[in-house]
Coordinates of C-alpha atoms in Angstrom, one line a residue:
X1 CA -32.0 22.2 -56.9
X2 CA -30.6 18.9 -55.6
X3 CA -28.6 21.0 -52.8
X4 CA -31.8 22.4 -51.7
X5 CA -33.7 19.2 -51.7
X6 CA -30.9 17.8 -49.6
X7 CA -30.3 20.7 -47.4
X8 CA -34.5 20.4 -46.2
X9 CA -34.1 16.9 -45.9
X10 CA -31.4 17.6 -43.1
X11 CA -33.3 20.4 -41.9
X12 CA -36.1 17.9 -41.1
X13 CA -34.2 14.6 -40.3
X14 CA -32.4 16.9 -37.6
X15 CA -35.0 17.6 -34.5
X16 CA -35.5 13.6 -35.5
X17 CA -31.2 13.6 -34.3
X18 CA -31.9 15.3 -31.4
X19 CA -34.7 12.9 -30.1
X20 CA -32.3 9.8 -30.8
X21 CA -29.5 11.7 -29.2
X22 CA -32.0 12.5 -26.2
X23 CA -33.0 8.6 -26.2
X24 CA -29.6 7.7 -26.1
X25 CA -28.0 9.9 -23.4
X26 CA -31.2 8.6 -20.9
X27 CA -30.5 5.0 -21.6
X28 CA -26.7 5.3 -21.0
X29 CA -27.4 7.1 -18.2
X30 CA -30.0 4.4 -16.5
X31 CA -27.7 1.6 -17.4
X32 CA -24.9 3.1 -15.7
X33 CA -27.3 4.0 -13.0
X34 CA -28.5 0.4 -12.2
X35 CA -25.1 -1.1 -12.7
X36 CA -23.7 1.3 -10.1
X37 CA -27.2 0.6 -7.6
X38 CA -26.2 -3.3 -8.3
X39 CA -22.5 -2.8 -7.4
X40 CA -24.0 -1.0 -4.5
X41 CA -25.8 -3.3 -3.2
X42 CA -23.4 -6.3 -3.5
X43 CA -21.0 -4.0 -1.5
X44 CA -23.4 -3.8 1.0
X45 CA -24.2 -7.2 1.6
X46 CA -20.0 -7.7 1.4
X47 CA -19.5 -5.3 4.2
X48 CA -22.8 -6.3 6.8
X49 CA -20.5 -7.7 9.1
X50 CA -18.9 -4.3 10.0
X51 CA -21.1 -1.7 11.0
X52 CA -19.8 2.3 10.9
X53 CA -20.8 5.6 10.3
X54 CA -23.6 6.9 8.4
X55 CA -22.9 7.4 4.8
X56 CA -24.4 9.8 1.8
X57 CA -26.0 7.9 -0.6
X58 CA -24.1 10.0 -3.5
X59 CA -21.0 11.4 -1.8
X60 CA -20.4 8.8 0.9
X61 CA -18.5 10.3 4.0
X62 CA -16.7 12.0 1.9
X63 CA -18.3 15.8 2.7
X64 CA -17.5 14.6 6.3
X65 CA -13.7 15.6 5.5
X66 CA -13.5 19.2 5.7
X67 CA -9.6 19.6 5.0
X68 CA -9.8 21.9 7.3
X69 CA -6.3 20.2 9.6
X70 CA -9.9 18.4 11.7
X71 CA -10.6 15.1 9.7
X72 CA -7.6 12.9 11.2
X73 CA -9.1 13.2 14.5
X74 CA -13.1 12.6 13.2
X75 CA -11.1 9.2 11.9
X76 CA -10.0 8.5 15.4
X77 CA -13.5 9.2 16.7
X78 CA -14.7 6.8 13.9
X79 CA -12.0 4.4 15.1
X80 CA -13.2 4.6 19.1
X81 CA -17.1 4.1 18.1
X82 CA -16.3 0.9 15.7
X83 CA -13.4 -1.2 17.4
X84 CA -11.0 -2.8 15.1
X85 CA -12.2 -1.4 11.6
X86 CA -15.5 0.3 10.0
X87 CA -16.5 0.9 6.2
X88 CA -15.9 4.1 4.8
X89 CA -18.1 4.9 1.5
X90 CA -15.9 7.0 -1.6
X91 CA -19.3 7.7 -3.8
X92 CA -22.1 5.8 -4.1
X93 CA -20.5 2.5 -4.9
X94 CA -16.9 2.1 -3.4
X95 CA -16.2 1.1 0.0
X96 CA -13.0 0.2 1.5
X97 CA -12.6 -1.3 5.2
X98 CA -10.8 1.3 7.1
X99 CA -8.7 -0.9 9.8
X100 CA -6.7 0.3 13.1
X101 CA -5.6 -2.7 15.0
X102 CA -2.7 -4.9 14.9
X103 CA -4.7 -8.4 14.9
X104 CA -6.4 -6.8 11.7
X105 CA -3.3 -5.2 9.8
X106 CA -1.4 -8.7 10.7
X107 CA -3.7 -10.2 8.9
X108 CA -3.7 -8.4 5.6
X109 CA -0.1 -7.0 5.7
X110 CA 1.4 -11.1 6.4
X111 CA 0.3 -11.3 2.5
X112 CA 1.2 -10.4 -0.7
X113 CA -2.0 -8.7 -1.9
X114 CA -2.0 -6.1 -4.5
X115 CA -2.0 -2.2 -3.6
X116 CA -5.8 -1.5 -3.9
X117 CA -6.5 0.0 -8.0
X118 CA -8.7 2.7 -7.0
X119 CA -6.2 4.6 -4.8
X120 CA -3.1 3.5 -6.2
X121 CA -4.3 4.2 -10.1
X122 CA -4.5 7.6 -9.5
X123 CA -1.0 7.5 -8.2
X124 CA 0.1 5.4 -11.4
X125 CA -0.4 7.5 -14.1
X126 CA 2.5 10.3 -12.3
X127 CA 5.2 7.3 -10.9
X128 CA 4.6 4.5 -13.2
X129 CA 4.3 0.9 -12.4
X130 CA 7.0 0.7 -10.3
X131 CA 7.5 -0.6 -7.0
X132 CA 5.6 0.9 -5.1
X133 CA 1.9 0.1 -7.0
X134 CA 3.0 -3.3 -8.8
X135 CA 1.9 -6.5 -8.4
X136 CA 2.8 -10.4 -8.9
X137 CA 5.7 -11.9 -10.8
X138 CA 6.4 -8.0 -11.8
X139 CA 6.8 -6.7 -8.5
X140 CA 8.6 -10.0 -7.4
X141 CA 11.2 -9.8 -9.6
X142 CA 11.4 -5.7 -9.5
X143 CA 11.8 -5.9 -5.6
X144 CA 14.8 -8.5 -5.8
X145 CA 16.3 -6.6 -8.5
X146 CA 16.4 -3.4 -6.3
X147 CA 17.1 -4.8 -3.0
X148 CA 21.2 -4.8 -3.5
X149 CA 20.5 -1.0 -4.3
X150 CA 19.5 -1.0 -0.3
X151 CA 22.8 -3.2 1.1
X152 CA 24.9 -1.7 4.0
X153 CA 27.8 -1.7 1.7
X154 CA 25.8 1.0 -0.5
X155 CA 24.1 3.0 2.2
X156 CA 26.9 3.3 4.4
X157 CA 28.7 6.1 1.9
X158 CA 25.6 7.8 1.9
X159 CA 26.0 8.9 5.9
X160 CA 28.2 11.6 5.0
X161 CA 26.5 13.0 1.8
X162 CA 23.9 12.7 4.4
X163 CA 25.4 15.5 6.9
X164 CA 26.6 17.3 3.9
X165 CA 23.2 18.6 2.9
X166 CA 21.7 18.6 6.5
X167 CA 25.0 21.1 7.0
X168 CA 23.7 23.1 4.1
X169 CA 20.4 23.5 5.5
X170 CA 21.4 24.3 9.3
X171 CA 23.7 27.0 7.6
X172 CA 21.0 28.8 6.2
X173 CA 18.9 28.7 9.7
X174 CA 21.6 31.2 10.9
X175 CA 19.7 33.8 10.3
X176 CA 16.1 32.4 11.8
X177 CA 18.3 32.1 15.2
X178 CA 20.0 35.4 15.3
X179 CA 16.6 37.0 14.6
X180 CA 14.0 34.6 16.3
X181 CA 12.0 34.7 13.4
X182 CA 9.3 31.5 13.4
X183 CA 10.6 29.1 10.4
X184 CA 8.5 27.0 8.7
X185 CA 10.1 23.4 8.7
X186 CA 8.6 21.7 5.9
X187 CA 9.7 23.9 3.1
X188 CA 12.9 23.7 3.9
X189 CA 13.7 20.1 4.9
X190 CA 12.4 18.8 1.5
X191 CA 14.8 21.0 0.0
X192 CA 17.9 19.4 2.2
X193 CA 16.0 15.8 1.3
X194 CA 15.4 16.5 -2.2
X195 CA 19.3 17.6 -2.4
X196 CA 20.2 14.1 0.0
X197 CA 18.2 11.5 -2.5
X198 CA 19.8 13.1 -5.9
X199 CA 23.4 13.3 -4.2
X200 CA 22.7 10.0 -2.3
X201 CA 21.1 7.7 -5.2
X202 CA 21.9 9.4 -8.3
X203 CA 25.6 11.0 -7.4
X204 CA 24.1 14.3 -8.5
X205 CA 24.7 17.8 -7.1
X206 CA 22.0 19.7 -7.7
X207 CA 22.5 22.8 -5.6
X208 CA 18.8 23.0 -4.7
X209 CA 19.4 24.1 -1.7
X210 CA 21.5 27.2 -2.2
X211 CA 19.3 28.5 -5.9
X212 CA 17.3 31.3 -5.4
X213 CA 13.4 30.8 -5.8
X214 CA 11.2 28.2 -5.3
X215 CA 12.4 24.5 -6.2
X216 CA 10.4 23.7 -9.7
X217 CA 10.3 19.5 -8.9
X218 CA 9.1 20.2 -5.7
X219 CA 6.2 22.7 -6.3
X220 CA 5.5 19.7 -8.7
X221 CA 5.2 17.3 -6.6
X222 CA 3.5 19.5 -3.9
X223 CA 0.4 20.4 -7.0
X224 CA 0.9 16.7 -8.1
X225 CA 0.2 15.5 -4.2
X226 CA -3.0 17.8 -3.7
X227 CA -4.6 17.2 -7.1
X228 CA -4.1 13.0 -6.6
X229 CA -5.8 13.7 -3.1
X230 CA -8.9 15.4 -4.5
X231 CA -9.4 13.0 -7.5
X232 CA -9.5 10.5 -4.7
X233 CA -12.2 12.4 -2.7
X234 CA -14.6 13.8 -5.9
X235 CA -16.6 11.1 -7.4
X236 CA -16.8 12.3 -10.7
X237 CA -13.2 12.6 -11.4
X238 CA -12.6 8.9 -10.5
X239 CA -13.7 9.0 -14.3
X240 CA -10.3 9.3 -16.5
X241 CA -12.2 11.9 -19.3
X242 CA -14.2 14.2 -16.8
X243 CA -10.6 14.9 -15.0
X244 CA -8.6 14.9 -18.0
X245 CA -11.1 17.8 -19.6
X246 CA -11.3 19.8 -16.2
X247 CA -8.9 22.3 -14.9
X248 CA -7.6 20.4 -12.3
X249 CA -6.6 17.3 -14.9
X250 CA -4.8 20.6 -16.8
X251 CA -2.9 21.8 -14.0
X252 CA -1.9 17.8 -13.0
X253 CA -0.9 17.4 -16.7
X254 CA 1.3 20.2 -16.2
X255 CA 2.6 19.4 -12.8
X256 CA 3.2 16.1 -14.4
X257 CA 5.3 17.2 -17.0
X258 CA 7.8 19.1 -14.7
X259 CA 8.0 16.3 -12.3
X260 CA 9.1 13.8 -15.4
X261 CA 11.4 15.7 -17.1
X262 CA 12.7 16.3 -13.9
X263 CA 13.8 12.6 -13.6
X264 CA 14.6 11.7 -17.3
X265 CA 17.0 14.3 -17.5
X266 CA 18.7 12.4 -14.3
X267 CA 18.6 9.2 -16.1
X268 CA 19.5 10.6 -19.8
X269 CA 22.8 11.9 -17.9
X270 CA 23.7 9.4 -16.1
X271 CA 23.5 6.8 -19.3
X272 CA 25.6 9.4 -21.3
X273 CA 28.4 8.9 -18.2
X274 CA 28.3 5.3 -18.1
X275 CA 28.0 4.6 -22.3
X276 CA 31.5 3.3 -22.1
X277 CA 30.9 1.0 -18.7
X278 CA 29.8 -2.3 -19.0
X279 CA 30.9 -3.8 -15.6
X280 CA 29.7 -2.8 -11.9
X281 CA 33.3 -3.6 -10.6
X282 CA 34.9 -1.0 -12.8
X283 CA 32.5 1.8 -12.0
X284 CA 32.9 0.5 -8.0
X285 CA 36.8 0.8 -8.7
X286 CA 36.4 5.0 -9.6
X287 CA 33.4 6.1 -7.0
X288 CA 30.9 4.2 -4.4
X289 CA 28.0 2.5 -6.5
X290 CA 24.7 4.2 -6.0
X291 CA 20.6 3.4 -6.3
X292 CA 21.1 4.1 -10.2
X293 CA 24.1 2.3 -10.8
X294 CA 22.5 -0.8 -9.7
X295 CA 19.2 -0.3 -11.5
X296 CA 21.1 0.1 -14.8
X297 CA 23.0 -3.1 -14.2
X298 CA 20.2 -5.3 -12.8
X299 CA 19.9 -8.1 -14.5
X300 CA 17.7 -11.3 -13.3
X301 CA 18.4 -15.0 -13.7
X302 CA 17.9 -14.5 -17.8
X303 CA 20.2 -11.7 -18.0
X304 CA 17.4 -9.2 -18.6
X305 CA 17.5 -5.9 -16.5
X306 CA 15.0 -3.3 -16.8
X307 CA 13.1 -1.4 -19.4
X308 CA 13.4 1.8 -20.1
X309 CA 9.7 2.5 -19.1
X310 CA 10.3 0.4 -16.1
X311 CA 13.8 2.0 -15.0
X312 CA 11.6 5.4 -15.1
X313 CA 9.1 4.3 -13.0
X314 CA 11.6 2.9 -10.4
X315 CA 13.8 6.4 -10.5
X316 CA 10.3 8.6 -10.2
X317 CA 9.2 6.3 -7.1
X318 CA 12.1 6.9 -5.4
X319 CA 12.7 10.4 -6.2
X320 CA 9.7 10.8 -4.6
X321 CA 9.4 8.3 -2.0
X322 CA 13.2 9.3 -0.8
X323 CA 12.9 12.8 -0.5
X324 CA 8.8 13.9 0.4
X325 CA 8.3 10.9 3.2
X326 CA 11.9 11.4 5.0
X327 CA 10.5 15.6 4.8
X328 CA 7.7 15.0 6.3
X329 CA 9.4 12.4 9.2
X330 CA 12.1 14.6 10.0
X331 CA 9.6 17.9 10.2
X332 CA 7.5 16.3 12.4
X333 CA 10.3 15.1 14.7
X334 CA 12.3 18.6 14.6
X335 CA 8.4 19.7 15.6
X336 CA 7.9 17.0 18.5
X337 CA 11.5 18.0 20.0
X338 CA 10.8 21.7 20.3
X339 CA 7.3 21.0 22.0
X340 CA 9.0 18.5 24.7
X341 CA 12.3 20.6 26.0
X342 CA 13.0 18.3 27.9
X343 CA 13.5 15.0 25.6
X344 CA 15.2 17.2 23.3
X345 CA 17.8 18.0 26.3
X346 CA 18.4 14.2 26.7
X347 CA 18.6 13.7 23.1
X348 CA 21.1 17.0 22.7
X349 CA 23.5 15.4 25.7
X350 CA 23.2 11.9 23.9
X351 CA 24.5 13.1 20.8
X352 CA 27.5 15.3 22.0
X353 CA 28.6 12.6 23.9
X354 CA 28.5 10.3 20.7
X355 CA 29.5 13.2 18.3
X356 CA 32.0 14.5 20.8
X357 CA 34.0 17.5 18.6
X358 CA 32.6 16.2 15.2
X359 CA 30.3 18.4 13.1
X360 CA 29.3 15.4 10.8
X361 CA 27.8 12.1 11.5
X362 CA 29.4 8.7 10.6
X363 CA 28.2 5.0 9.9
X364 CA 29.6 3.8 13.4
X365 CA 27.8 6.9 15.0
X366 CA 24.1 5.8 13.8
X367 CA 23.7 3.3 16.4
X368 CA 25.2 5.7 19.8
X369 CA 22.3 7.2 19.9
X370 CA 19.6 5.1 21.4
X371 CA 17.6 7.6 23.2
X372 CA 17.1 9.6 20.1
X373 CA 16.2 6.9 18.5
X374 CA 13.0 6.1 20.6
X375 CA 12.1 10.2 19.9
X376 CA 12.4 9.7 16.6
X377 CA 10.1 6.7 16.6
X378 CA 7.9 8.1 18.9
X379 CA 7.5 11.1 16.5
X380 CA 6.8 8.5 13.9
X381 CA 4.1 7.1 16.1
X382 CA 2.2 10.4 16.6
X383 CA 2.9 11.8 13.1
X384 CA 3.7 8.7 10.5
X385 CA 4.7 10.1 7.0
X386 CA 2.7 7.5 5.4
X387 CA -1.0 8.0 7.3
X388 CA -2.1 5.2 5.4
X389 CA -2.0 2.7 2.9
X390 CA -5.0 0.0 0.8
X391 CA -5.3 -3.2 -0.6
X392 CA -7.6 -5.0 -2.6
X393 CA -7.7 -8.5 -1.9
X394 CA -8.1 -11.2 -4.7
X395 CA -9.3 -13.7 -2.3
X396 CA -11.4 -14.3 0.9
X397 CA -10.2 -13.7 4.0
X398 CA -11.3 -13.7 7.5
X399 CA -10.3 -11.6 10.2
X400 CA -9.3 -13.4 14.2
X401 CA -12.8 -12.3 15.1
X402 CA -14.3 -14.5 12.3
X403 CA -15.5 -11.9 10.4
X404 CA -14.8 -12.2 7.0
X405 CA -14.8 -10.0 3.0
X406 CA -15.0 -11.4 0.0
X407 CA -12.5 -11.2 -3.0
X408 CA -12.6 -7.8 -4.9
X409 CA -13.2 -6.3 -1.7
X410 CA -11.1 -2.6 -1.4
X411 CA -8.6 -2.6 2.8
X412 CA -7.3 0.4 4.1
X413 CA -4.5 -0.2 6.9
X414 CA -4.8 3.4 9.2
X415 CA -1.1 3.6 10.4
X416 CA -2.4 7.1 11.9
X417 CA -5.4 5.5 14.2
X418 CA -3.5 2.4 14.4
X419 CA -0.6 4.5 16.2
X420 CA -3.3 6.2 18.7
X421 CA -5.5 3.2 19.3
X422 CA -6.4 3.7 23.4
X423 CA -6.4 -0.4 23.6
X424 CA -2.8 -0.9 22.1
X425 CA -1.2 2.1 23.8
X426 CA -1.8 4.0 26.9
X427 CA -2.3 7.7 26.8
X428 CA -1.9 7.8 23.1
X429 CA -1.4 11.4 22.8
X430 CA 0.9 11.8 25.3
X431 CA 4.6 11.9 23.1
X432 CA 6.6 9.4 25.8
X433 CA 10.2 7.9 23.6
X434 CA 10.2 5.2 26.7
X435 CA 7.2 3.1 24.7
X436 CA 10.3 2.0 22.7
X437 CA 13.1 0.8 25.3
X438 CA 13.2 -2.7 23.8
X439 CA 10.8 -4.3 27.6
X440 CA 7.9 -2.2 26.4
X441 CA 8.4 -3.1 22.7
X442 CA 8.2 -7.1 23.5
X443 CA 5.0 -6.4 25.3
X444 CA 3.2 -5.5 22.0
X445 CA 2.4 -6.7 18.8
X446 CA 5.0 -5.9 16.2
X447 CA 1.7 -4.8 13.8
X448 CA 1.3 -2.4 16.3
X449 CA 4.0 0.6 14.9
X450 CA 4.4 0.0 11.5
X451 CA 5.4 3.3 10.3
X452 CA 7.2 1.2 6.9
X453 CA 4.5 -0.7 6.2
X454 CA 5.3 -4.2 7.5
X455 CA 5.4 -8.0 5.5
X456 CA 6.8 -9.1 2.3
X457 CA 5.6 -5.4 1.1
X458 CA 7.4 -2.9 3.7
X459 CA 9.1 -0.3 2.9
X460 CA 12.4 -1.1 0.8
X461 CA 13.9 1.8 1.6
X462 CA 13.1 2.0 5.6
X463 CA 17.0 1.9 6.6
X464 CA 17.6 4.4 4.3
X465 CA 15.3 6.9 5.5
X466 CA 15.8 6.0 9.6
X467 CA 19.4 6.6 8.9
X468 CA 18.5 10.4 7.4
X469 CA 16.1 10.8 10.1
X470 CA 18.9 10.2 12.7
X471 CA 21.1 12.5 10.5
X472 CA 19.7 15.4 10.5
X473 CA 18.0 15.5 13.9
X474 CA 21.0 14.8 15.4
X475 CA 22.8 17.4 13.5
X476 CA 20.0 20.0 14.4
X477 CA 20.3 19.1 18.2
X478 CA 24.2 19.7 18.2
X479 CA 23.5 22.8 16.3
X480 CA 20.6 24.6 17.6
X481 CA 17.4 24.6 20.5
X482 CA 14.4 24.3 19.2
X483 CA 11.5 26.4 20.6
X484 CA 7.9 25.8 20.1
X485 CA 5.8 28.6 18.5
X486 CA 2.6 28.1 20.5
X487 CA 0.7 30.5 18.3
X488 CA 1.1 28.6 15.5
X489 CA 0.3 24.7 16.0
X490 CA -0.1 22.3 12.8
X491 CA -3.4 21.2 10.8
X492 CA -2.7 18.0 10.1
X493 CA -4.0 16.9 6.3
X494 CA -2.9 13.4 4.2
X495 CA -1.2 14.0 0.8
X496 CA -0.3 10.6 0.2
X497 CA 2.5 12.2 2.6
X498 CA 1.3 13.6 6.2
X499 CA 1.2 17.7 5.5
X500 CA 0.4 20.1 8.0
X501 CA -2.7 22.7 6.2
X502 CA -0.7 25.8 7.2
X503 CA 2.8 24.4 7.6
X504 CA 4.7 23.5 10.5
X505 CA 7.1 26.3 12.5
X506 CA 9.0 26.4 15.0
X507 CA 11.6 28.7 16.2
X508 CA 15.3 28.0 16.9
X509 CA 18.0 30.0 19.2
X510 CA 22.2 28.8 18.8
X511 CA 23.3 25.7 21.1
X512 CA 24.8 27.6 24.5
X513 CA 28.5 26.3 24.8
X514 CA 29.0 24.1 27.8
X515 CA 31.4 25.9 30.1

């Protein structure tokens, strides 16, 4: 009798539950409403100064993207109509300050401001809190702790291991010049870089190059890429529940997973090799001292080195950032050679002359090629890996035109419009290497090609991937012609790398044998 009573009592008390449920669903969803109109409006009044294009009052500009290979050069139409730097809207209530001109990136890149939380977050949860997305005393002292990993002493050894796995990969284009067959560039360069950075840093032979099948780190990397990319662009998975519960937060949890065990099993192996080691000197005396090496035995002026958590996060940062940027530089370049015949010819005649009988590249060889260089920086111009980076400032600041953003307010530094701005370089499609001979480069601001980044946060591992650029194109050169595929011509799309949408091919015929 007592369950009964109770059981009607619930039955009754329960449409009451459904009203208060009702009552309290509306009035979270009105406060969050008017706390994102408020933060709306304060953005607003933050961002008067700089006028741009029209913007969706839910969705922002971001529907204007179609990811369709078009949306780099709508950003360069953007850039033409607002001079120096325009808002872009990311939802109803984020706005970052999308600059392209040196007197603007001078300005924010001379500091030390953090990366900007609502790109770099997203990018956090797969790499860690390592160098690249750090901040203060953390990233101070992380940054001097890994700069001896960057010394000439340590990168010169890598030259060789260098050519070894550019070798690998020209080998296998054998058959793409006997049979003229188009080859896609992308796929396998991050293969041959991939195989460079774990032989390079972590003195590991992977053979990832020669195993059948697709590369399981990479495919990884390229879901992990794409899904960071469209939590950036959908409003309602900037939310950490709504992506974790959707499909796309499954397949990134699972990408994720790969891509870490991926790079513990690199560090469990190499601790297991060094258990008995306690001194740099000893392990110097045996082999050349690598990126790994020196992040195990970094220590700081208390004799603490790193944490496990943070030794991850360093080795995940620049598994990635050594192998998918340098793949996407040298792709690009290979690609910017076989559409301009005849740069490549001055650039194949450099190199022979430098290289002379040698079917490898040396430390002393890097700088013999000059005119290469300028391609290779040229290609970087037109095509930079990193299309663009953010910051979010924690104080004022005010721009050489006066105009000015308060603290909190979200900066993103276009290296891509930056590169083609018509009022920093003439004809800024046109690919021309002789922008770089060293008169036209004193002629410009030094914010105006900045590739790396620039400031006390560049790129820490810039000579390291310039040397692999020069590696491997000038190995290619010796080796083989490259041919543009007209039918076939790239969509460019950012990935927090620069991709092409349907890949980037060229085709390649054997090096003729000078008579």
């Amino acid at each position: 009798m007592q369950l009964t009573e109770a059981l009607l009592k619930y039955q009754l008390a329960w449409p009451h539950m459904h009203y208060f449920l009702a009552v309290l669903c509306l009035v979270a969803a009105v406060y969050k409403l008017t706390f994102i109109l408020l933060k709306r409006k304060s953005v607003l009044k933050s961002f008067d100064a700089f006028p741009g294009p029209p913007a969706h009052l839910l969705f922002g500009n971001v529907l204007e993207f179609k990811q369709d290979g078009t949306d780099f050069f709508k950003l360069l139409k953007w850039a033409e109509s607002y001079p120096y730097a325009f808002p872009m809207w990311f939802g109803p209530s984020i706005c970052v300050l999308n600059i392209h001109h040196p007197d603007y990136i001078k300005t924010i890149l001379a500091s030390t401001e953090p990366k900007d939380k609502f790109a770099y977050e997203f990018i956090e949860s797969w790499i860690g809190n390592g160098l690249l997305v750090s901040e203060g005393q953390k990233w101070f002292r992380h940054r001097r702790l890994l700069t001896p990993g960057f010394h000439y002493d340590v990168l010169k050894p890598y030259v060789k291991l260098m050519s070894d796995s550019a070798k690998t990969m020209l080998d296998k284009w054998e058959r793409y010049a006997n049979s003229k067959e188009t080859l896609e560039l992308f796929e396998h360069v991050s293969l041959m870089t991939l195989d460079s950075i774990l032989k390079c840093a972590f003195s590991c032979n992977s053979n990832c190059q020669t195993e059948g099948g697709t590369n399981a780190y990479i495919k990884a990397v390229y879901e992990l890429t794409n899904l960071i990319n469209l939590r950036m662009r959908m409003f309602p998975y900037h939310s950490d529940l709504i992506f974790h519960l959707s499909p796309h937060g499954f397949r990134y949890r699972k990408a994720y997973k790969v891509a870490y065990s991926h790079t513990d099993e690199v560090i469990k192996r190499r601790k297991e090799a060094l258990k008995e080691e306690t001194e740099l000197g000893r392990i110097q005396a045996k082999r050349y001292l690598d990126f790994l090496d020196i992040l195990l035995f970094a220590r700081d002026e208390n004799q603490q080195g790193l944490s496990d958590e943070d030794l991850q996060a360093e080795v995940d940062t620049f598994m990635f950032e050594g192998h998918d940027t340098t793949a996407s530089g040298i792709s690009f370049i290979l690609y910017c050679l076989a559409c301009h015949p005849e740069h490549q010819k001055l650039c194949r005649d450099e190199i022979c002359e430098a290289l002379q009988d040698k079917d490898t590249m040396e430390w002393e060889d890097l700088n013999k090629i000059p005119y290469t260089t300028m391609c290779i920086k040229e290609s970087l111009r037109l095509y930079p890996p990193v299309p663009g980076i953010s910051r979010q400032i924690t104080k004022p600041i005010t721009f050489f035109d006066g105009r000015t953003l308060p603290a909190g307010s979200h900066i993103g530094v276009s290296m891509f419009a930056t590169h083609r701005n018509p009022t920093v370089w003439e004809n800024p499609h046109v690919f021309d290497p002789l922008r770089f001979l060293p008169e036209n480069v004193s002629k410009r601001s030094p914010h105006a090609f900045v590739p790396f980044s620039a400031g006390p946060r560049n790129c820490i591992g810039q000579t390291f991937a310039m040397n692999e650029l020069k590696v491997v194109t000038a190995l290619t050169l010796k080796r083989y012609e490259l041919i543009e595929d007209p039918n076939i011509k790239p969509k460019m799309i950012p990935r927090l790398v620069l991709r092409s949408l349907n890949g980037i091919h060229i085709k390649i015929k054997p090096v003729e044998p000078e008579m």
